[in-house]
Short mmCIF file of C-alpha atoms in Angstrom, two decimals:
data_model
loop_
_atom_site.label_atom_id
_atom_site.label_comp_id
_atom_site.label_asym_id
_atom_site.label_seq_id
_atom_site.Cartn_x
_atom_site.Cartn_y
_atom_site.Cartn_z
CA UNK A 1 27.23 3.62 2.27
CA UNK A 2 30.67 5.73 2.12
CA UNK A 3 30.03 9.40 2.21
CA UNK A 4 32.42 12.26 0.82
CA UNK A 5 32.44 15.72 2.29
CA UNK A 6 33.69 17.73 -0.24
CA UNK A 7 33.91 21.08 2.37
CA UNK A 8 37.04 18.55 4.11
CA UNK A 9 37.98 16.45 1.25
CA UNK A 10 37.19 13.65 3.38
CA UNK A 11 35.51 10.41 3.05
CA UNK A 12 33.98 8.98 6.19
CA UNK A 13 33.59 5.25 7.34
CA UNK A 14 30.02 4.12 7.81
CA UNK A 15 30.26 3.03 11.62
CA UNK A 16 28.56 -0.40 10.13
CA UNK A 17 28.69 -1.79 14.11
CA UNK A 18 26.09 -4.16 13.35
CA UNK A 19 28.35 -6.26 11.06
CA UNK A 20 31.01 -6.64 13.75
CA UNK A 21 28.81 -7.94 16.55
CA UNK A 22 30.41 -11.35 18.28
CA UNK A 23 33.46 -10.49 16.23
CA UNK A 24 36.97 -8.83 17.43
CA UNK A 25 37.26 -4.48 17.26
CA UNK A 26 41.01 -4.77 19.00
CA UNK A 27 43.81 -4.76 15.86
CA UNK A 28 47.46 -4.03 15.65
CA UNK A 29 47.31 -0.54 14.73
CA UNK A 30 50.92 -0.19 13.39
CA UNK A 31 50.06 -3.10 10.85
CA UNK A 32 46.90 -1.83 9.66
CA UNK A 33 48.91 1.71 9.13
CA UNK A 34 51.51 -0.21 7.03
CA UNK A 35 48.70 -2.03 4.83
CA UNK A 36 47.19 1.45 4.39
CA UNK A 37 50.00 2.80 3.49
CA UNK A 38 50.73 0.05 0.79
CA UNK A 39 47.29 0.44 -0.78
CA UNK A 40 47.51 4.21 -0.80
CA UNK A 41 50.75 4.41 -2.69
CA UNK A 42 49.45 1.91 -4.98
CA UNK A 43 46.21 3.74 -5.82
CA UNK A 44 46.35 7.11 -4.60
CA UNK A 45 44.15 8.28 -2.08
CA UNK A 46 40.84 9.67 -4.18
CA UNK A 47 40.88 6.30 -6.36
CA UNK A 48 41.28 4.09 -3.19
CA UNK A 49 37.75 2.85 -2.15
CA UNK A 50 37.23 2.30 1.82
CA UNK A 51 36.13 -1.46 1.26
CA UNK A 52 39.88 -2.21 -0.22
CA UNK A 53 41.74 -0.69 3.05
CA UNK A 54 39.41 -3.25 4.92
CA UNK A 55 40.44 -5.92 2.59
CA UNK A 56 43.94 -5.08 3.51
CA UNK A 57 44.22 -4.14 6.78
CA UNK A 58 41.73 -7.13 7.73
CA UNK A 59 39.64 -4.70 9.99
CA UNK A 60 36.12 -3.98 9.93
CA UNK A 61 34.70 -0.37 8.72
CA UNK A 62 33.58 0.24 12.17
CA UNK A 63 36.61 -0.20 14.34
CA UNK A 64 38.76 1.93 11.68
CA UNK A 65 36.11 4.42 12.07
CA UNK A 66 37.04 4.66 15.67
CA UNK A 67 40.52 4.65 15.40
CA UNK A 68 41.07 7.14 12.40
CA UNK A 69 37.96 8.95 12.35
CA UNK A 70 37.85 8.65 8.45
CA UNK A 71 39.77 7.48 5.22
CA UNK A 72 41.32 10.94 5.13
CA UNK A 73 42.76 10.40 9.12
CA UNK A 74 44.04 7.16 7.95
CA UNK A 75 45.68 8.44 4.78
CA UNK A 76 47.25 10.82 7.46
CA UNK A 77 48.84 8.15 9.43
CA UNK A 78 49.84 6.44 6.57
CA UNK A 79 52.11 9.02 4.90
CA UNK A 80 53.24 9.94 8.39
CA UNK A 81 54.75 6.70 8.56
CA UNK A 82 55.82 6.33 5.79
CA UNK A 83 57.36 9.90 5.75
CA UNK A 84 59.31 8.83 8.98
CA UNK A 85 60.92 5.81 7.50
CA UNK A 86 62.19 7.84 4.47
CA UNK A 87 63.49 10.22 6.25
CA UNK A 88 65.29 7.73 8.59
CA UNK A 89 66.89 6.06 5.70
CA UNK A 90 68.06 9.27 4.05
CA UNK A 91 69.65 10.44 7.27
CA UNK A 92 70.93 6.92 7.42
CA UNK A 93 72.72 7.25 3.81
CA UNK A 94 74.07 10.74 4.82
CA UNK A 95 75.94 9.89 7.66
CA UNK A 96 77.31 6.82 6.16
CA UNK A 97 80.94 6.32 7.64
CA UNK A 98 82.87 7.32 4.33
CA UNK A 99 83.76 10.89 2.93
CA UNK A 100 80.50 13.20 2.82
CA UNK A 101 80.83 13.94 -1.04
CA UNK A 102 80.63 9.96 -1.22
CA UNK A 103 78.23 9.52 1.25
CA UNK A 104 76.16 12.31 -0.57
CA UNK A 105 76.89 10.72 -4.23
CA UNK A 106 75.72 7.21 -2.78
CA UNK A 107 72.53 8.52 -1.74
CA UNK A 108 71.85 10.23 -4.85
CA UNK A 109 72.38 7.19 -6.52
CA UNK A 110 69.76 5.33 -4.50
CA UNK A 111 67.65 8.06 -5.64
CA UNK A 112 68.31 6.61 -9.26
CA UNK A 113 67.90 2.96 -8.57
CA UNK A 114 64.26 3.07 -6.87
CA UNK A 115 63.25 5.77 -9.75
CA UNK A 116 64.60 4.28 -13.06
CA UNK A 117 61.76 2.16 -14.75
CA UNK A 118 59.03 3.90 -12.30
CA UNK A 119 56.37 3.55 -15.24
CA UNK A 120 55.84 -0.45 -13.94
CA UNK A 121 55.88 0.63 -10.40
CA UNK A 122 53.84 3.57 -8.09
CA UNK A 123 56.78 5.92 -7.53
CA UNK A 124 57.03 7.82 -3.97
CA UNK A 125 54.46 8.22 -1.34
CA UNK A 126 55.32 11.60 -0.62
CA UNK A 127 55.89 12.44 -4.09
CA UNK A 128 52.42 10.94 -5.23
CA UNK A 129 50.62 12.54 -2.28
CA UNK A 130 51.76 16.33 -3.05
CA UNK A 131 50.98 15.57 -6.50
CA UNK A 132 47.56 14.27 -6.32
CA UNK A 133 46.41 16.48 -3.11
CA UNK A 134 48.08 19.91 -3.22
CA UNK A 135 47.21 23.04 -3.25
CA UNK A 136 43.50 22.02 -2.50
CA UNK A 137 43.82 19.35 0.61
CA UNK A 138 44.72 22.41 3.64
CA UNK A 139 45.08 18.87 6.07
CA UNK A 140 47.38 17.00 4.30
CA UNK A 141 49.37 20.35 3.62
CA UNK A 142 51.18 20.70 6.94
CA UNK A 143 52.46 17.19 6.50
CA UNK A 144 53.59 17.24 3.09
CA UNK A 145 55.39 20.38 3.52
CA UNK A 146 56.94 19.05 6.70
CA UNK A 147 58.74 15.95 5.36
CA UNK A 148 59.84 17.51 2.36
CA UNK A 149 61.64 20.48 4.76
CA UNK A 150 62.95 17.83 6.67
CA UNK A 151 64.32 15.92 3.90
CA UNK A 152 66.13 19.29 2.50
CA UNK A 153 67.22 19.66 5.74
CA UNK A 154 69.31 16.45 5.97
CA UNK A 155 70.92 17.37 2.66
CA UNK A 156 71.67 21.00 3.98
CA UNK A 157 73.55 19.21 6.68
CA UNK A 158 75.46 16.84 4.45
CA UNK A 159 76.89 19.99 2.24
CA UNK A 160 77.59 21.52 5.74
CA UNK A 161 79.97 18.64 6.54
CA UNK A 162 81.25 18.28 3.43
CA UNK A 163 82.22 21.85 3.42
CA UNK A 164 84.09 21.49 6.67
CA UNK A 165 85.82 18.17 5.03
CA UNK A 166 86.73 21.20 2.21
CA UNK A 167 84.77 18.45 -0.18
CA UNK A 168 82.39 21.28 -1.48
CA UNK A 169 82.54 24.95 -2.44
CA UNK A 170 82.89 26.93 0.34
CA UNK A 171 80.72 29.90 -0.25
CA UNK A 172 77.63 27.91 -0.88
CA UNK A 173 74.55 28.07 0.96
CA UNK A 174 74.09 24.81 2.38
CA UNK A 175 70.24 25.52 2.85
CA UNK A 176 69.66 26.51 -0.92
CA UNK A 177 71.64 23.74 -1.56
CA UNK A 178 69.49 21.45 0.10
CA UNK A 179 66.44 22.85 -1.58
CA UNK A 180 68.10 22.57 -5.11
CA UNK A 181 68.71 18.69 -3.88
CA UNK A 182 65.04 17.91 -2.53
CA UNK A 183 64.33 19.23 -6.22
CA UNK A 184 66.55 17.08 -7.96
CA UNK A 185 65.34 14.18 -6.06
CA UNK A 186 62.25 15.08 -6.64
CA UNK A 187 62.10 15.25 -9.95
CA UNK A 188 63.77 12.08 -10.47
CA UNK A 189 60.86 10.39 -8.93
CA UNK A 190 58.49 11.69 -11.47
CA UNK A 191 60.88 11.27 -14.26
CA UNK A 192 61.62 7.75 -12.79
CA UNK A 193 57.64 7.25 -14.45
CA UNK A 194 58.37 8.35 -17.89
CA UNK A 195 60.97 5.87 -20.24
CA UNK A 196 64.17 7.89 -18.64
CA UNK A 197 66.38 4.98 -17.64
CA UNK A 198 69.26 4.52 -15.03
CA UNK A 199 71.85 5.79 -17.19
CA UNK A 200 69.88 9.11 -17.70
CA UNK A 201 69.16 9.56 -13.91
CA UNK A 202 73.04 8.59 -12.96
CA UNK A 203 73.40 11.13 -15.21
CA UNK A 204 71.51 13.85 -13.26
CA UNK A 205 73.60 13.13 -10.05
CA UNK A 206 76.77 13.44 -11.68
CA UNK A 207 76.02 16.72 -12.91
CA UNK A 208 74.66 17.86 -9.63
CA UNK A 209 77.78 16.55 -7.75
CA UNK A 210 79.90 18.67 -10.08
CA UNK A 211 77.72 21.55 -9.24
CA UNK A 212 78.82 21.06 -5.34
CA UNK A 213 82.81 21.71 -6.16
#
């Protein structure tokens, strides 16, 4: 059976080698990661049971046992790569080729789109995971606090540019600035699960861009 150290706030994989004997250990690690991932932001970690990241990743206990040491090392890859991607894509929206306060407002506005209505959906990865694991998982810490710094960081550089463009107040800090926007952000992922609609959200960005002048 599954077993949960509560000293790691860890659950490990019962090795389980007999039920993989004349079958197949080798697997495409990437796409297990990915159907990890999926499950993970759907459940959350402590509600997701080790049998359903079998189900869909299509590997035995065993062989993720090997390659993740435990649920909790596989939760670890997961939100790395997902971290990585969103990231990516915010840098991506940043540096769009158009005016920095637009490419800045367009981003935002993504923001609103994937959080409006997120009471029929699961929200953010990152968002869910500092939610349901901080202060108390010390593992997952490093990683949380990582991607959310980087993410603050690529809005700290889009003031920066838009400052130079003379598109934002001058005497700003863009690294506050980038905090105050990994808030806003943020928070319209969790708001994104109440009833608060588009409107509201767009709302929230065009205040904040007004802030920036």
């Amino acid at each position: 059976m599954t077993t949960f150290d509560s000293s790691q706030n860890r659950t490990r994989f019962p090795s389980d080698r007999s039920g993989e004997r004349g079958r197949p250990r080798e697997f495409d690690v990437d796409q297990a990661i990915d159907a990890a991932a999926r499950v993970f932001w759907e459940h959350g970690y402590h509600a997701t049971p080790v049998d359903a990241l079998c189900e869909a990743t299509g590997v035995f206990r065993g062989s993720l046992y090997r390659t993740f040491g435990d649920k909790h090392g596989l939760l670890v890859a997961a939100f790395d790569r997902y971290a990585e991607g969103a990231v990516a894509r915010l840098k991506e929206r940043l540096a769009a080729d158009m005016p920095p306060a637009d490419a800045l407002r367009a981003a935002l506005l993504h923001y609103t789109l994937v959080s409006a209505n997120l009471l029929d959906r699961y929200g953010c990865l990152i968002t869910n995971a500092a939610i349901e694991l901080l202060p108390g998982d010390q593992a997952m810490r490093s990683h949380i606090e990582s991607t959310l710094h980087r993410i603050a960081t690529q809005f700290s550089l889009a003031i920066a540019r838009g400052q130079q463009a003379g598109q934002f107040d001058a005497s700003l800090d863009a690294e506050e600035v980038g905090r105050f926007l990994l808030c806003i952000v943020q928070g319209m992922r969790v708001l994104g699960k109440t009833d608060m609609d588009k409107s509201a959200l767009t709302s929230i960005v065009e205040m904040t861009m007004r802030a920036l002048v």
